PDB file of C-alpha atoms in Angstrom:
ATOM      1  CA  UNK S   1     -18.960   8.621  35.675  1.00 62.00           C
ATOM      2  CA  UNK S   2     -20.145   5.296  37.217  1.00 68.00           C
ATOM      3  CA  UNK S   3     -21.478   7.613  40.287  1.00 81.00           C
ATOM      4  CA  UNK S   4     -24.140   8.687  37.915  1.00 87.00           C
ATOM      5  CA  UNK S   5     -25.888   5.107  37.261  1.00 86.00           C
ATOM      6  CA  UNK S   6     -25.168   4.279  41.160  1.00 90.00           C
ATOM      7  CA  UNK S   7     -26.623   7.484  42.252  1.00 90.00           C
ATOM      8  CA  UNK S   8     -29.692   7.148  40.456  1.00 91.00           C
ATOM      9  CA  UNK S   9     -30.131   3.767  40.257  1.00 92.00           C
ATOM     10  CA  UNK S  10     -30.398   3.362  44.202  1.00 92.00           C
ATOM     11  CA  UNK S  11     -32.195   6.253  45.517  1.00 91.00           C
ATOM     12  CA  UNK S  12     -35.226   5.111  42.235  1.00 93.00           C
ATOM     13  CA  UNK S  13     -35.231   1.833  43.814  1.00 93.00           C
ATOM     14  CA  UNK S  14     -37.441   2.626  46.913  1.00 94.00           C
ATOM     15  CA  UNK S  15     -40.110   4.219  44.872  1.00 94.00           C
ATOM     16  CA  UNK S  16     -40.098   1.601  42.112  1.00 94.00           C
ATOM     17  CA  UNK S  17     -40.225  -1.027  44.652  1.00 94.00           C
ATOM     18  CA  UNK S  18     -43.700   0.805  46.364  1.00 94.00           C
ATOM     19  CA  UNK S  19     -44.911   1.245  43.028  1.00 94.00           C
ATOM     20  CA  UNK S  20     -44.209  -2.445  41.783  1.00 93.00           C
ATOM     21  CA  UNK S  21     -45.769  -3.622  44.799  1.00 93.00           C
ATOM     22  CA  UNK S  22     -48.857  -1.645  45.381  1.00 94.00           C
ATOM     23  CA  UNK S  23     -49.799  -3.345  41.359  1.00 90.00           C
ATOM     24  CA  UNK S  24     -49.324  -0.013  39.746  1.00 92.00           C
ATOM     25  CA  UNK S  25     -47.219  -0.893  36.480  1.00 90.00           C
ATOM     26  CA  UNK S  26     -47.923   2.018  34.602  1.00 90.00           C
ATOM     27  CA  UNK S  27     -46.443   4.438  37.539  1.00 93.00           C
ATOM     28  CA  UNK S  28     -43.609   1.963  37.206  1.00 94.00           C
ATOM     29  CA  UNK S  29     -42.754   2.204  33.956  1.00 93.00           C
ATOM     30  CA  UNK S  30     -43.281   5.686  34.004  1.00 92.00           C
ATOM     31  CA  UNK S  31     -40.349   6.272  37.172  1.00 94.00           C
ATOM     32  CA  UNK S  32     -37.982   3.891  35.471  1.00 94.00           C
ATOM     33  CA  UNK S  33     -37.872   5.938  32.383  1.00 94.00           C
ATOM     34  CA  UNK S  34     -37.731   9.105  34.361  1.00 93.00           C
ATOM     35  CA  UNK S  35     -34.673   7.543  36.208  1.00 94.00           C
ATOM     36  CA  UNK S  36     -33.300   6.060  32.950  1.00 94.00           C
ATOM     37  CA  UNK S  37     -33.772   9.559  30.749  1.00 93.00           C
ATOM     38  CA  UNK S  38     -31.315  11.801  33.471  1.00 93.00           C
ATOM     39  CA  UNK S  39     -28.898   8.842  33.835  1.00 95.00           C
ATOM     40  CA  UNK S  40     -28.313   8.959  29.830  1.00 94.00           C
ATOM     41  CA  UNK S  41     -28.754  13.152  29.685  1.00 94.00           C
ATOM     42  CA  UNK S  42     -25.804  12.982  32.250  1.00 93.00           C
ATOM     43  CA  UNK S  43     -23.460   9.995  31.234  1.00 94.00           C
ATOM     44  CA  UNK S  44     -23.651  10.910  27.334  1.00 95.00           C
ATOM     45  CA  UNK S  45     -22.104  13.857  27.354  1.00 95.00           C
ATOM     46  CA  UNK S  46     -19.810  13.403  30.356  1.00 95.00           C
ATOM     47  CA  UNK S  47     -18.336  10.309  28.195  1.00 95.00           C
ATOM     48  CA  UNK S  48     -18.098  12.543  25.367  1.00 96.00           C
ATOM     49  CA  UNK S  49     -15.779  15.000  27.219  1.00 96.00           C
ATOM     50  CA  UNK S  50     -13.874  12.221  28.078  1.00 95.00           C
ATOM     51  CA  UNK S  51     -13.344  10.634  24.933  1.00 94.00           C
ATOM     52  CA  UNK S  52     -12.052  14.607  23.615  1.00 95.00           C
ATOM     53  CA  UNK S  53     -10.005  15.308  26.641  1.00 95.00           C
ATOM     54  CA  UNK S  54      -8.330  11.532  26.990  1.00 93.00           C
ATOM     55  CA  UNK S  55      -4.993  12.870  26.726  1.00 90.00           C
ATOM     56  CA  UNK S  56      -4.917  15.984  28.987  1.00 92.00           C
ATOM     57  CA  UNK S  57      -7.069  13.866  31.416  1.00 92.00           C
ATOM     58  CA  UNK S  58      -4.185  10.883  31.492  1.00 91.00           C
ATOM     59  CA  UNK S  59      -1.426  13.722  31.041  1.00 88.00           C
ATOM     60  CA  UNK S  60      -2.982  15.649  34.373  1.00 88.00           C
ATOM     61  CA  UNK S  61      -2.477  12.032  36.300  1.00 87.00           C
ATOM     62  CA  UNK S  62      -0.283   9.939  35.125  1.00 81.00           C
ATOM     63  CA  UNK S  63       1.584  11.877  32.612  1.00 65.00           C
ATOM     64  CA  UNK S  64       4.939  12.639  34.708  1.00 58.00           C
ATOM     65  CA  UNK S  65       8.223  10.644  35.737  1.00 57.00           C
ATOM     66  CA  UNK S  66       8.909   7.736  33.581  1.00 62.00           C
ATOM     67  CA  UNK S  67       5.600   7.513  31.962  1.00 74.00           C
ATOM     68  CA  UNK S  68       6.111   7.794  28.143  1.00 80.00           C
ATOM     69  CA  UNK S  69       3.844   9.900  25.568  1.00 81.00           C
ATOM     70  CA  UNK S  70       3.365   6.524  23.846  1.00 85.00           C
ATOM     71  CA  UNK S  71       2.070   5.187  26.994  1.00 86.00           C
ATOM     72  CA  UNK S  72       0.044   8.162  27.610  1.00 87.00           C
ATOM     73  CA  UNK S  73      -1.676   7.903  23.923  1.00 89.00           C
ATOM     74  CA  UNK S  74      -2.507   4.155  24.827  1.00 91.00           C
ATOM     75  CA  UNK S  75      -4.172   4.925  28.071  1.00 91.00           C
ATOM     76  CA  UNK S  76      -5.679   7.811  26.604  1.00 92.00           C
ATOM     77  CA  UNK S  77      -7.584   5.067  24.016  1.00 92.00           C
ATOM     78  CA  UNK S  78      -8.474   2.599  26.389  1.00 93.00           C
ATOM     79  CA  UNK S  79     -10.075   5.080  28.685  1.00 93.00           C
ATOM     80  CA  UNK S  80     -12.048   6.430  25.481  1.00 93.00           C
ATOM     81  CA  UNK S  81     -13.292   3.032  25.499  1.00 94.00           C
ATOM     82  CA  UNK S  82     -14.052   2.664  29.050  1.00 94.00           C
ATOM     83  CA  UNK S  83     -15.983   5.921  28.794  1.00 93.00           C
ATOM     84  CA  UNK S  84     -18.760   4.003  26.717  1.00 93.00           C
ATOM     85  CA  UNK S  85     -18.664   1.297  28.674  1.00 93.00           C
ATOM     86  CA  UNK S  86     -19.487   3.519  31.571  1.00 92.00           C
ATOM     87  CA  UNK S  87     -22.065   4.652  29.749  1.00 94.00           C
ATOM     88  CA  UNK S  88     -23.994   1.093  28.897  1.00 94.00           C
ATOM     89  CA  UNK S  89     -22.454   0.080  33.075  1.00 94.00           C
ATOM     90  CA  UNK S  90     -25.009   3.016  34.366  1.00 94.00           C
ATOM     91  CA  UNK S  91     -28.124   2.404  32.610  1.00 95.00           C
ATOM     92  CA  UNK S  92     -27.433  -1.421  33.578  1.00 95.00           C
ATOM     93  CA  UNK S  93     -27.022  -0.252  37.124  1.00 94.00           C
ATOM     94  CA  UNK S  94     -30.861   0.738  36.946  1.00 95.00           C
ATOM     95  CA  UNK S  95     -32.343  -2.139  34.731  1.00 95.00           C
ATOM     96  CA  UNK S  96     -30.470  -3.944  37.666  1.00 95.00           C
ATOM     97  CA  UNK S  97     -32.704  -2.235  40.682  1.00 94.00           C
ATOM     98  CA  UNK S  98     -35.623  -2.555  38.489  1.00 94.00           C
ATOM     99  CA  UNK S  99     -35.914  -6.029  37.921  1.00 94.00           C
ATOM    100  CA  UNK S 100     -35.028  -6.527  41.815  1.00 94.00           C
ATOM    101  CA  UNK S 101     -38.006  -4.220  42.468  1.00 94.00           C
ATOM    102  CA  UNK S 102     -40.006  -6.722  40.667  1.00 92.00           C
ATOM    103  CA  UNK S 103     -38.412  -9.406  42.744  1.00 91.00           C
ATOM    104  CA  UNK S 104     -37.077 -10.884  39.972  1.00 90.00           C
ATOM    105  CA  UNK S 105     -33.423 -11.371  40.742  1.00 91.00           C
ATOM    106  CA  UNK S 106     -32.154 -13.994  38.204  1.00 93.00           C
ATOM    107  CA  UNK S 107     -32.174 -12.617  35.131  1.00 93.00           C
ATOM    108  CA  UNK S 108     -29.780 -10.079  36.124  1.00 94.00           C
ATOM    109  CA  UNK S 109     -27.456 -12.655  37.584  1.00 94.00           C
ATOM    110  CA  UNK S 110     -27.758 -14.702  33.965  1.00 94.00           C
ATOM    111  CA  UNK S 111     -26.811 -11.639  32.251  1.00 94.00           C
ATOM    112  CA  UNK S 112     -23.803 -10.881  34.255  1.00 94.00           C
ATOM    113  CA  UNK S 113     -22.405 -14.184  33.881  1.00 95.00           C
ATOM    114  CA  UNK S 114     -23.513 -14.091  30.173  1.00 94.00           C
ATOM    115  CA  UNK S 115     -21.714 -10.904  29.834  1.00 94.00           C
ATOM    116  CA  UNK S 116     -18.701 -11.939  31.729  1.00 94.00           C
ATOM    117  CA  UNK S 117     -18.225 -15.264  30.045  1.00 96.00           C
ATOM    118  CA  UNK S 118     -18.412 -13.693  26.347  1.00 93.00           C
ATOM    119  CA  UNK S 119     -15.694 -11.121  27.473  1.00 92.00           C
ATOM    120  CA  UNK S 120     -13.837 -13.983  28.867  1.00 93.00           C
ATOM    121  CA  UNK S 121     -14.048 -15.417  25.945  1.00 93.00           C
ATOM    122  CA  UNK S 122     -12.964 -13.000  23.484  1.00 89.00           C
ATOM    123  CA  UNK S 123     -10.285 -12.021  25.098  1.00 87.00           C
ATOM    124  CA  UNK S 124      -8.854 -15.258  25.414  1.00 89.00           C
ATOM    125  CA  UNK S 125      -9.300 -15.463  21.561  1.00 88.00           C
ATOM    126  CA  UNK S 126      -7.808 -12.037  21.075  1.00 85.00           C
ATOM    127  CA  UNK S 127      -4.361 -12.987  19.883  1.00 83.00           C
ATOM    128  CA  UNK S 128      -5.984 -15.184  17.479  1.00 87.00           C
ATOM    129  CA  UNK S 129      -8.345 -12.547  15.705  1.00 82.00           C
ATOM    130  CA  UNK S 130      -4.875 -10.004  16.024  1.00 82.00           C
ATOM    131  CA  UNK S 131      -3.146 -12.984  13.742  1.00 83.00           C
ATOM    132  CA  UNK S 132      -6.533 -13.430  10.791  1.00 83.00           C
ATOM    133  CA  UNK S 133      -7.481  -9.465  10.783  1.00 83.00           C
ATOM    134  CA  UNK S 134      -4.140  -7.543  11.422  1.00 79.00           C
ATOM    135  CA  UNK S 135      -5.832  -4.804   9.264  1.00 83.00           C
ATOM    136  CA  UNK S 136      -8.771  -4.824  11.741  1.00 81.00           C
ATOM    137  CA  UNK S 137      -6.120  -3.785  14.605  1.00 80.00           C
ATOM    138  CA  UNK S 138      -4.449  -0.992  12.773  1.00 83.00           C
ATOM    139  CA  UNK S 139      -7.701   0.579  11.161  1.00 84.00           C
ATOM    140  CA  UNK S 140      -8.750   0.558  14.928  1.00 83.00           C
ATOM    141  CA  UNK S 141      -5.690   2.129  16.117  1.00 83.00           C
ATOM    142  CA  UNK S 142      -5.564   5.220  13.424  1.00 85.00           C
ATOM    143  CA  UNK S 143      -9.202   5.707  14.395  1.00 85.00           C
ATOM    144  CA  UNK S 144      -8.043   6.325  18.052  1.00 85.00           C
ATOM    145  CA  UNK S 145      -5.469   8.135  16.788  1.00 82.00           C
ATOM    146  CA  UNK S 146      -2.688   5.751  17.942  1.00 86.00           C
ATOM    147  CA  UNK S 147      -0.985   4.722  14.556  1.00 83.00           C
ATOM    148  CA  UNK S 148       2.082   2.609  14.456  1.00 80.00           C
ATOM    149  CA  UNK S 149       1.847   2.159  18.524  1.00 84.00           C
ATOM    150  CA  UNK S 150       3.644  -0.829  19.795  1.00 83.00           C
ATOM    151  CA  UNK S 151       1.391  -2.435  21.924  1.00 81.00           C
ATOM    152  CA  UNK S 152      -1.780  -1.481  20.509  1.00 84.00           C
ATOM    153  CA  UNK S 153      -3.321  -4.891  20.681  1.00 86.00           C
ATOM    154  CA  UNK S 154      -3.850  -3.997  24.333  1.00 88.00           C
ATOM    155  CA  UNK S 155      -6.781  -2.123  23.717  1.00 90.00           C
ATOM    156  CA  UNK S 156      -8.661  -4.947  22.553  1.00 89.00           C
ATOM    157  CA  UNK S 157      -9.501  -5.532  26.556  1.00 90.00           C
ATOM    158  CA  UNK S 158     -10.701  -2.634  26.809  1.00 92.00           C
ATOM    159  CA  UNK S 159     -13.016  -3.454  23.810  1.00 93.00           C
ATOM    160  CA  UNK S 160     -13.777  -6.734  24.763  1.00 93.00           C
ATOM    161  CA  UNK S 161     -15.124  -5.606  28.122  1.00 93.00           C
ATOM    162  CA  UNK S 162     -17.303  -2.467  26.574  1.00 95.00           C
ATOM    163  CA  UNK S 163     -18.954  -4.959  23.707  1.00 94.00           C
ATOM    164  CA  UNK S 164     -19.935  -7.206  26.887  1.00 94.00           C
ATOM    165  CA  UNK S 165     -21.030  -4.162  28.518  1.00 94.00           C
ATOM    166  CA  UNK S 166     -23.123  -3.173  25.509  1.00 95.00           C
ATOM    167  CA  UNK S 167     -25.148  -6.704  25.062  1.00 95.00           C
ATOM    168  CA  UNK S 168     -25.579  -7.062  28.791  1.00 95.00           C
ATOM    169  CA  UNK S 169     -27.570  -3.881  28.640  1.00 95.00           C
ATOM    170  CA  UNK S 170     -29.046  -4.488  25.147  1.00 94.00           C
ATOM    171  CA  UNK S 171     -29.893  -8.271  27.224  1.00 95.00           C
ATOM    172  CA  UNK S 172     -31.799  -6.679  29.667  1.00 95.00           C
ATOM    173  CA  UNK S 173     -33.235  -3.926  28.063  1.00 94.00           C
ATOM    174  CA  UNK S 174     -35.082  -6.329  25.992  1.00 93.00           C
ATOM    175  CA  UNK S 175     -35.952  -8.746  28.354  1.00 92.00           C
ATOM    176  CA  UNK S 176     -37.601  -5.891  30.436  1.00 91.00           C
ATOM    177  CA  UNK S 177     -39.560  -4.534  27.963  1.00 87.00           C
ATOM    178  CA  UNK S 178     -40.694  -8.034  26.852  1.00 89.00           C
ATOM    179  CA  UNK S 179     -41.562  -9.543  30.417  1.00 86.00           C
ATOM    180  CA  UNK S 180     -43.484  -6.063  31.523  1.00 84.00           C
ATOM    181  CA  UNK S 181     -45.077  -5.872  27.939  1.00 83.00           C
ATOM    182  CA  UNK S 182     -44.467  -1.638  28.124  1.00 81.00           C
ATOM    183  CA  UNK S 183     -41.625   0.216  26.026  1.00 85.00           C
ATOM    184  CA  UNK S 184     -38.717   1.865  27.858  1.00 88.00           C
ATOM    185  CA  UNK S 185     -38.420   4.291  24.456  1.00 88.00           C
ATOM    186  CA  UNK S 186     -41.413   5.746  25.248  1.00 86.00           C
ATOM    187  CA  UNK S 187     -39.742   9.777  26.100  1.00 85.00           C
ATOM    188  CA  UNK S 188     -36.461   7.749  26.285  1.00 92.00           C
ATOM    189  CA  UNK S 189     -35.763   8.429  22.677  1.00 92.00           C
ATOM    190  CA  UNK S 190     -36.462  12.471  22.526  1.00 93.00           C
ATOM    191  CA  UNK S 191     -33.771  12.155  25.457  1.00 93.00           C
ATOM    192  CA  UNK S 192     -31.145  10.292  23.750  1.00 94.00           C
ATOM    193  CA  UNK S 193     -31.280  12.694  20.535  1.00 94.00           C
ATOM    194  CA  UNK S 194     -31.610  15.548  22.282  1.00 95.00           C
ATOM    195  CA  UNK S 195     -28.518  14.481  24.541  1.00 95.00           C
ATOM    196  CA  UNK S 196     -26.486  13.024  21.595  1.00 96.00           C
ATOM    197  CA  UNK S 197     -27.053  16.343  19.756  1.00 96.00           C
ATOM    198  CA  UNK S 198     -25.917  18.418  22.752  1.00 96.00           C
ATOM    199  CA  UNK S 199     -22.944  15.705  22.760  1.00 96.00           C
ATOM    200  CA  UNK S 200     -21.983  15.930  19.348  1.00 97.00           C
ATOM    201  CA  UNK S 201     -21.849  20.016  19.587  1.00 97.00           C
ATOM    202  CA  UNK S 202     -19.663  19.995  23.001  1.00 97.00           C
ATOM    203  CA  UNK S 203     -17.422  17.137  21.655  1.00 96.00           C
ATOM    204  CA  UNK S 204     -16.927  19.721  18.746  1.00 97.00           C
ATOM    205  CA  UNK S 205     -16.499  22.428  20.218  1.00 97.00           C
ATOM    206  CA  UNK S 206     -14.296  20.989  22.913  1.00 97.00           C
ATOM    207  CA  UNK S 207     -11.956  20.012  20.032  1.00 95.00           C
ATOM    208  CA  UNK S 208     -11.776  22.809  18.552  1.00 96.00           C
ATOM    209  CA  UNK S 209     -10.991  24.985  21.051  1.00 95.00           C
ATOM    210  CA  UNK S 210      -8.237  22.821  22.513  1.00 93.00           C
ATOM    211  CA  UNK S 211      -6.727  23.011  18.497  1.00 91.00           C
ATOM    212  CA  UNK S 212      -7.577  26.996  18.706  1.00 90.00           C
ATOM    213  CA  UNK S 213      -5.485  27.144  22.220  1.00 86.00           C
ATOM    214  CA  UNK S 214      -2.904  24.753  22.058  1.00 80.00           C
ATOM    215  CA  UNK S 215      -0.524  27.623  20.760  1.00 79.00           C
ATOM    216  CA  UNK S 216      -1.227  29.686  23.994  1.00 80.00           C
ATOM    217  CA  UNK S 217      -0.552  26.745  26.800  1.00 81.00           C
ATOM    218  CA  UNK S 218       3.086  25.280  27.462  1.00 80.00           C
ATOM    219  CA  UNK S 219       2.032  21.262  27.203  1.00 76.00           C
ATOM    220  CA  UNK S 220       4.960  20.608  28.992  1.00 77.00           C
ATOM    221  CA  UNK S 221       3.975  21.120  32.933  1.00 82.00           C
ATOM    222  CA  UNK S 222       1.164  19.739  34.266  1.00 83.00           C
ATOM    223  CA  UNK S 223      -0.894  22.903  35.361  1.00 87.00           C
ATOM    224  CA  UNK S 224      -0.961  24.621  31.905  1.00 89.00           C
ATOM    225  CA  UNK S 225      -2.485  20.824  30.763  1.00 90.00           C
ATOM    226  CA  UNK S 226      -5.499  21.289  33.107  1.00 91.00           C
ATOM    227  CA  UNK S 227      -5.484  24.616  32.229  1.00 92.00           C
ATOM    228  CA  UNK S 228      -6.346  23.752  28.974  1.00 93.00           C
ATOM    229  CA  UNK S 229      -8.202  20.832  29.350  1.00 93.00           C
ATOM    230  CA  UNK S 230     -10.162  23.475  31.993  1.00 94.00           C
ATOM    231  CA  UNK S 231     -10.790  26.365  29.183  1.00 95.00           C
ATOM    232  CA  UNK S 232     -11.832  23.701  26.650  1.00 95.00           C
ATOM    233  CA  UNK S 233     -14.405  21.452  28.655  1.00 96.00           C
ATOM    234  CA  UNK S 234     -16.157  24.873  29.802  1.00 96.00           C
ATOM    235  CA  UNK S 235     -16.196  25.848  26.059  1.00 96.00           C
ATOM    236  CA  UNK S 236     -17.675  22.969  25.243  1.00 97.00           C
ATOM    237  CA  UNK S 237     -20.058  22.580  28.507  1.00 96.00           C
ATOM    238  CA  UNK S 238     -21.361  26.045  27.086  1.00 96.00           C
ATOM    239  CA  UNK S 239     -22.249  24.917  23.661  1.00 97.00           C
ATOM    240  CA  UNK S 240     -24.069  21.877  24.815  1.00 96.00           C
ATOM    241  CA  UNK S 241     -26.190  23.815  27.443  1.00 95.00           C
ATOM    242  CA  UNK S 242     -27.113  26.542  24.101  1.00 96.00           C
ATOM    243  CA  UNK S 243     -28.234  23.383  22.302  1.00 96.00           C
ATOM    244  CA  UNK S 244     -30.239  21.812  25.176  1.00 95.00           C
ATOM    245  CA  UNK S 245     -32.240  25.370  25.660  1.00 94.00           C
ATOM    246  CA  UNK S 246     -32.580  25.770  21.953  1.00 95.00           C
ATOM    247  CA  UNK S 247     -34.413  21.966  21.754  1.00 93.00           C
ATOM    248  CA  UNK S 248     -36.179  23.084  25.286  1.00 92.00           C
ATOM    249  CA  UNK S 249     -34.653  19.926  27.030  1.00 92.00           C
ATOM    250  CA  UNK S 250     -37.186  18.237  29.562  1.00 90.00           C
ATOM    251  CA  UNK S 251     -34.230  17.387  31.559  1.00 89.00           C
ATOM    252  CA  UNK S 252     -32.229  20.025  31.914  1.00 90.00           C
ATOM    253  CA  UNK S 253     -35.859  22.105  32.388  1.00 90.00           C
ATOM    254  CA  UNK S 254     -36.258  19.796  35.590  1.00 86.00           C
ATOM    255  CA  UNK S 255     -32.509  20.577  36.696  1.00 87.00           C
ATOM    256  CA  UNK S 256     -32.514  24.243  36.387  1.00 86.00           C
ATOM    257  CA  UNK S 257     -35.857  24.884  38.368  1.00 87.00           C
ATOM    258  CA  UNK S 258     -34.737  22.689  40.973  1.00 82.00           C
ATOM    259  CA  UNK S 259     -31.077  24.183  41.562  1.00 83.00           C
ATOM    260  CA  UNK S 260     -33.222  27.016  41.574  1.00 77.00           C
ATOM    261  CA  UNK S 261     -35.608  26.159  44.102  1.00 81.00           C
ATOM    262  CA  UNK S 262     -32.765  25.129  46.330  1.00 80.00           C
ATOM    263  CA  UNK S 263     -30.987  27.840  45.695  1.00 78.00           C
ATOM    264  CA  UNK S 264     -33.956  29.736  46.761  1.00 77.00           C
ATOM    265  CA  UNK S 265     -34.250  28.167  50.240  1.00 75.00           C
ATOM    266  CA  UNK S 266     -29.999  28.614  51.014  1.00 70.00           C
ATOM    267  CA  UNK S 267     -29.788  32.430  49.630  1.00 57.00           C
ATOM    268  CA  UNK S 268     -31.493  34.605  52.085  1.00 57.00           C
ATOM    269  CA  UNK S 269     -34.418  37.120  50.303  1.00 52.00           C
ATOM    270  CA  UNK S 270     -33.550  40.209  49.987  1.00 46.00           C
ATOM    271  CA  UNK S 271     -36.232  42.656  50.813  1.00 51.00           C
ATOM    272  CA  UNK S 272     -38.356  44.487  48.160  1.00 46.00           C
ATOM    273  CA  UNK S 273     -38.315  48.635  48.157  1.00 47.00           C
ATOM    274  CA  UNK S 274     -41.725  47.701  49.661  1.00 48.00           C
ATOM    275  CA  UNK S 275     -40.353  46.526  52.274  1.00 47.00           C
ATOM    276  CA  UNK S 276     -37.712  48.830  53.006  1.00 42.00           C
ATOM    277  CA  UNK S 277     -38.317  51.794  56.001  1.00 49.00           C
TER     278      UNK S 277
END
């Protein structure tokens, strides 16, 4: 997932360092939201498979030998967890090569350390807030589906590090948007709903049909687990692409003609009954 933010986040940074420099802000702008609308129409949805197939995904690697279902459900959780984080790591990636196409290279240093040092922090008070809100721990736990886990507090690292995450690119979000005086919403937003919609649908769907086919795989070898993780994720892929044609995504517009274009120049043309002797 993190190859998304990287891989978009360093082949933008040419252009938006031309742009920056040759004074033409509004181009700017313009090519860092285009950058940061396919990094979140990618990493939304990708996270949300993750978060629904948690289990097979840790089951498919880890889940052998002496590795225990209750360690499986824990990992499972904390990788939900790190899914968002991934999430708020690739736009961050970006915000990152922007302000260094400005040439302004210490606010992002001041927000990493800010980041780090918060996430530091709370995890070194962690034990502490397990002791004053034990309720907080377990209502977090049956929401990831781990009740009466020994060794749930473990996934408050996990938390610690995505909240830090989160205000490191709420940090310089803001600050961007502030110092350049121009909105990063602007077509940002019709991207997010239309990918959280096309999110919410696959996550859904994904669900369901691993409930729907859980009867017809044996859990208990590894193959028939990506199997199933396999036959749900398409499932699901398939419902989110239906809802991103029926809201006529921009982005996934700008995909398909493009696969299509180079698909165009790698298939050879057939000939036309014109064409034929």
């Amino acid at each position: 997932m993190a190859l998304i933010g990287v891989s978009y986040s360093v082949a933008a940074f040419p252009q938006m360092a031309k742009l920056f420099a040759q004074g033409e802000q509004a181009a700017f702008m313009s090519y860092t939201r285009e950058a940061l609308r396919h990094i979140l129409f990618w990493s939304i949805p990708i996270a949300t498979l993750f978060v629904v197939l948690r289990a097979h995904i840790v089951r498919v690697i880890l889940g052998s030998g002496n590795f225990s279902w209750d360690d499986t459900r824990l990992t499972a959780a904390a990788l939900a967890i790190f899914a968002i984080a991934v999430v708020c790591q690739s736009v961050v990636q970006l915000l990152d090569r922007a302000y260094y196409a400005t040439g302004e290279t210490r606010t992002p240093v001041v927000a990493k350390i800010g980041s780090a040092v918060i996430a530091a922090g709370l995890g070194l008070l962690s034990p502490w807030l397990i002791e004053a809100w034990p309720r907080a721990l377990d209502t977090f736990a049956l929401l990831l589906r781990i009740p009466n886990i020994v060794g749930a507090e473990i996934l408050l690292l996990p938390l610690v590090f995505t909240l830090a995450a989160a205000l490191n690119m709420g940090y310089l979000w803001w600050k961007f948007a502030t110092t350049l005086r121009a909105s990063l919403w602007i077509d940002v937003d019709r991207t997010l709903r239309e990918s959280l919609l096309a999110s919410l649908v696959m996550g859904l769907t994904t669900y369901v049909a691993l409930t729907l086919s859980a009867g017809h795989f044996d859990l208990s070898h590894t193959l028939t687990v990506f199997l199933a993780a396999l036959f749900a994720g398409v499932a699901g892929m398939g419902a989110g692409v239906l809802v991103l044609v029926h809201v006529k995504s921009r982005e996934f517009s700008e995909i398909a003609q493009a696969t299509h274009r180079r698909l165009r120049r790698i298939l050879p043309m057939l000939p036309g009954p014109e064409d034929l002797p």
